[in-house]
Coordinates of C-alpha atoms in Angstrom, one line a residue:
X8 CA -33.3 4.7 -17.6
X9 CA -34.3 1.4 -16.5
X10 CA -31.0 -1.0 -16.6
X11 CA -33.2 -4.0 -17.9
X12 CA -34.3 -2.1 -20.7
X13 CA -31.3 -0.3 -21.4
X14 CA -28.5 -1.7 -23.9
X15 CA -24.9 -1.6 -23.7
X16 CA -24.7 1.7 -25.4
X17 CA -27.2 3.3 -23.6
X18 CA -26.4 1.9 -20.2
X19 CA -22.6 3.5 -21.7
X20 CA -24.4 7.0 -22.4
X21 CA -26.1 7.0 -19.3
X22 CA -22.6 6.9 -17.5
X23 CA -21.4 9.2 -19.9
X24 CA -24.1 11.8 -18.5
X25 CA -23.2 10.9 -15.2
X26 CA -19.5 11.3 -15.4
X27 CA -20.0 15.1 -17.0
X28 CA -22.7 16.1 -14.0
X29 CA -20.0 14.9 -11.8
X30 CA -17.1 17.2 -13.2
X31 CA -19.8 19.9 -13.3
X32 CA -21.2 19.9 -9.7
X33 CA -17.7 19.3 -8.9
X34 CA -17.2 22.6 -9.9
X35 CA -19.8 24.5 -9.0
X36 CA -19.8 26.8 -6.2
X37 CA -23.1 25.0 -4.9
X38 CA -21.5 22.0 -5.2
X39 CA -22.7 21.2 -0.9
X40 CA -26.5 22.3 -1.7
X41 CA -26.9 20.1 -4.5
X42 CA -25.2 17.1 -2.8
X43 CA -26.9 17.3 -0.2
X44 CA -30.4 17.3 -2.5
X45 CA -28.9 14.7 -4.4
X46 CA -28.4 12.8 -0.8
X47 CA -32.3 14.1 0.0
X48 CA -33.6 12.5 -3.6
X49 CA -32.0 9.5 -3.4
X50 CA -34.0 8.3 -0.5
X51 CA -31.5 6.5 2.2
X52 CA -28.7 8.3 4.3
X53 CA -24.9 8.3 2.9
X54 CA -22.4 6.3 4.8
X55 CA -19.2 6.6 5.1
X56 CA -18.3 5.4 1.4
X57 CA -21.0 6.9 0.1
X58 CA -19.2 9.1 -3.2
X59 CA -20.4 12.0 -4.2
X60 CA -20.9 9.9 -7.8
X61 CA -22.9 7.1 -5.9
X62 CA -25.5 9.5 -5.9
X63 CA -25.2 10.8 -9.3
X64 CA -24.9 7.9 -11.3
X65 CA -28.1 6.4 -9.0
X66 CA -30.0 9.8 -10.7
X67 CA -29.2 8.6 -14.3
X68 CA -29.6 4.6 -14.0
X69 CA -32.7 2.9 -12.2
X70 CA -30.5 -0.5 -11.5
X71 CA -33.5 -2.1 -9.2
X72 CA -33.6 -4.6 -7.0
X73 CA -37.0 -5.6 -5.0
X74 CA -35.6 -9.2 -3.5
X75 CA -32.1 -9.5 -1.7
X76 CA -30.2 -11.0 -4.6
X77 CA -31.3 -8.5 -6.8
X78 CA -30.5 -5.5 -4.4
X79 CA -27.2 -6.7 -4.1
X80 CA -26.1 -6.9 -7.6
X81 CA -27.8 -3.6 -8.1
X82 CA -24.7 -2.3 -5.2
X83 CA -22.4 -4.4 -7.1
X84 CA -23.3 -2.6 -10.9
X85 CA -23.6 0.6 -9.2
X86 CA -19.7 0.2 -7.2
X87 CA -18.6 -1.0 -11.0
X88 CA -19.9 2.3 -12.7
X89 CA -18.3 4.4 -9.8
X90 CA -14.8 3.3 -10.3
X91 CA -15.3 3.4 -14.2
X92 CA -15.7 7.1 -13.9
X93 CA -13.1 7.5 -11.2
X94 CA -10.6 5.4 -13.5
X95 CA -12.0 7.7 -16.1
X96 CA -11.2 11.2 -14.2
X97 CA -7.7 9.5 -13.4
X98 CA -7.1 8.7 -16.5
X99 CA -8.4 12.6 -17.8
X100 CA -10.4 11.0 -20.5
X101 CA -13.4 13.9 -21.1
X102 CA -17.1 12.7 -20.2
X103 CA -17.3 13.3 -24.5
X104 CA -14.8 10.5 -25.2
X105 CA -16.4 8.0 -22.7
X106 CA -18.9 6.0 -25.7
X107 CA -15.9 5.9 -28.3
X108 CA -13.4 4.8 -25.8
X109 CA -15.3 1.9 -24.9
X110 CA -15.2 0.8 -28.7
X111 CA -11.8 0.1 -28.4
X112 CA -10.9 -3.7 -27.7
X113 CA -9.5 -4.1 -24.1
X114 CA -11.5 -1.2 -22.7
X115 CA -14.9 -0.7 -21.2
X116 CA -16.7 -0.2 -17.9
X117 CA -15.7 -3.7 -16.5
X118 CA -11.7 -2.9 -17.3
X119 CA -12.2 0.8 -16.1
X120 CA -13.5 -0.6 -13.3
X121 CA -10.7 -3.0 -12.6
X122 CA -8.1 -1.1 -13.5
X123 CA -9.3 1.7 -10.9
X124 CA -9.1 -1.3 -8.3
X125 CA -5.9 -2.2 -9.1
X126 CA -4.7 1.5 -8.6
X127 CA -6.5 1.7 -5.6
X128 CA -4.9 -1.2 -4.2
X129 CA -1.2 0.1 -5.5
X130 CA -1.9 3.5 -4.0
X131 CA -3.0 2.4 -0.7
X132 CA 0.0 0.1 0.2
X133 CA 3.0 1.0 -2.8
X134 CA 5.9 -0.3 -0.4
X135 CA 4.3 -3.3 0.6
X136 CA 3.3 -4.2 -3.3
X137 CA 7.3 -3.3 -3.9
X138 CA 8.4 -5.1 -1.6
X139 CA 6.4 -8.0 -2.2
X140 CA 7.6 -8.1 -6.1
X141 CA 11.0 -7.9 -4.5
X142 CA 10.0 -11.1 -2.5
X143 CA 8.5 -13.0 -4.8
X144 CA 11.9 -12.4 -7.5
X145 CA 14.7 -13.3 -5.1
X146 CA 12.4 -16.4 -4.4
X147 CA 12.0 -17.0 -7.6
X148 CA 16.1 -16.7 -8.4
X149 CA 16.5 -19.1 -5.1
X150 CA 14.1 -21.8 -6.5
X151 CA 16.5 -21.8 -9.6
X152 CA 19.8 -22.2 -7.7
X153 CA 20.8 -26.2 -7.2
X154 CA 21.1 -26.8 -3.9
X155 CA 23.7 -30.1 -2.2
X156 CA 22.4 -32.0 0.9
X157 CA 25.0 -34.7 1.6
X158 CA 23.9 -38.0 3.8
X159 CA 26.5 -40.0 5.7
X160 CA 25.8 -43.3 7.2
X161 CA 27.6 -45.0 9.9
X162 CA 28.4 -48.7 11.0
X163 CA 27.8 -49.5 14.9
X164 CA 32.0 -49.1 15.3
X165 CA 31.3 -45.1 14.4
X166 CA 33.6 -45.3 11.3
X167 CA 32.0 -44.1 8.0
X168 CA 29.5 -46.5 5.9
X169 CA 28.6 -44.8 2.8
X170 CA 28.3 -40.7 2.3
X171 CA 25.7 -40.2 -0.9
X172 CA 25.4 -36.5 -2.2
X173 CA 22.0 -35.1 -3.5
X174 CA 21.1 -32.3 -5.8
X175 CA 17.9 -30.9 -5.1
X176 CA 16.1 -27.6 -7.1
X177 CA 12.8 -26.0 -6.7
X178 CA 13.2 -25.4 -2.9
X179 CA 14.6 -22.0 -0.9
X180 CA 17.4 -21.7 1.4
X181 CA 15.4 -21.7 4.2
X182 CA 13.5 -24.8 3.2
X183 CA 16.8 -26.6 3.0
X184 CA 18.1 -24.8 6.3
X185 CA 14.8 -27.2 8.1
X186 CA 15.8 -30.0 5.9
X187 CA 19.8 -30.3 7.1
X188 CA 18.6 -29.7 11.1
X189 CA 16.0 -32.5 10.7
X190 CA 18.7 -34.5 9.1
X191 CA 21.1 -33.8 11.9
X192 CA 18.4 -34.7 14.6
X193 CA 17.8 -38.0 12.9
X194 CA 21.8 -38.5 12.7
X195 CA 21.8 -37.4 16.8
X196 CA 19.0 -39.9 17.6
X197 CA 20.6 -43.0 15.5
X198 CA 23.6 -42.2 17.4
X199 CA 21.6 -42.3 21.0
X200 CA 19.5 -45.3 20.0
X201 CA 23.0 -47.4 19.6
X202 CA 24.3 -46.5 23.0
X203 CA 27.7 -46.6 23.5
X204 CA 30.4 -48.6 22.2
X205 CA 31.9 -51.3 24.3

């Protein structure tokens, strides 16, 4: 089937087909042998991301491509469709319930597709996606908190001129940590610049 030609529900069927070859050369006990054909068929040499479905699915859709730009959003269709059926096998939806899934608002091979990313992503690092949510929330509880810088300034005699008091929200600890030592080096250098007292 010719992906120009083909409309959504076709191009949906197609998959459909795919997806069910997959689960049954997945279980077959030739499962090597026909890969390998598959491999042979399709003309160019699997790398190391090849999936087994790469090839399949590329048996069921023609998605083209004769200039550059075209070949590469043939690669980009044909990585969608992949993780649409492995979200799909995830998921344990049956290769029969694929075309009235997709009727259903919110689902689809482009949110298949994603949502096997976003799994993949989760799967691949889960404690650094936990602890970045942990992050991100005791940030988010800091940047809530008020926070009190207090400025003194000083006549030339060293006694006390005025001490004001500010409130100041949005920012974290640590950004007022840099704020209070640059304040102290400015008080330090005030003090330096009027030499001492005589």
């Amino acid at each position: 089937m010719n992906i120009r030609k083909a409309s959504d529900a076709q191009h949906l069927e197609a998959i459909a087909l795919a997806y069910a070859t997959y689960v049954k050369v997945g279980a077959s006990p030739l499962r090597d042998a026909i890969v390998d054909e598959l491999e042979t068929l399709s003309g160019r040499k699997r790398s190391r991301t090849t999936h087994d479905l790469h090839l399949i699915v590329e048996r069921f859709v023609s998605y083209g491509g004769e200039t550059p730009t075209e070949r590469l959003a043939a690669r980009k269709l044909i990585s969608r469709d992949v993780r649409a059926i492995q979200h799909l096998e995830s998921a344990k939806v049956l290769p029969s319930r694929v075309q009235a899934l997709a009727t259903t608002p919110g689902e689809g091979l482009h949110a298949w597709a994603r949502q096997r990313a976003v799994a993949k992503r989760v799967c691949l690092s889960p404690s650094d996606a936990i602890a970045q949510a942990r992050r991100s929330k005791a940030e988010a509880r800091q940047r809530a908190l008020i926070h009190e810088v207090s400025f003194t300034t000083r006549r030339p005699d060293g006694s006390q001129k005025a001490q004001r008091r500010f409130k100041i929200t949005g920012v974290l600890e640590a950004e007022i940590v840099g704020l209070r030592r640059r304040v102290k080096d400015l008080a330090a250098r005030a003090a330096q610049s009027l030499g001492p007292l005589t």
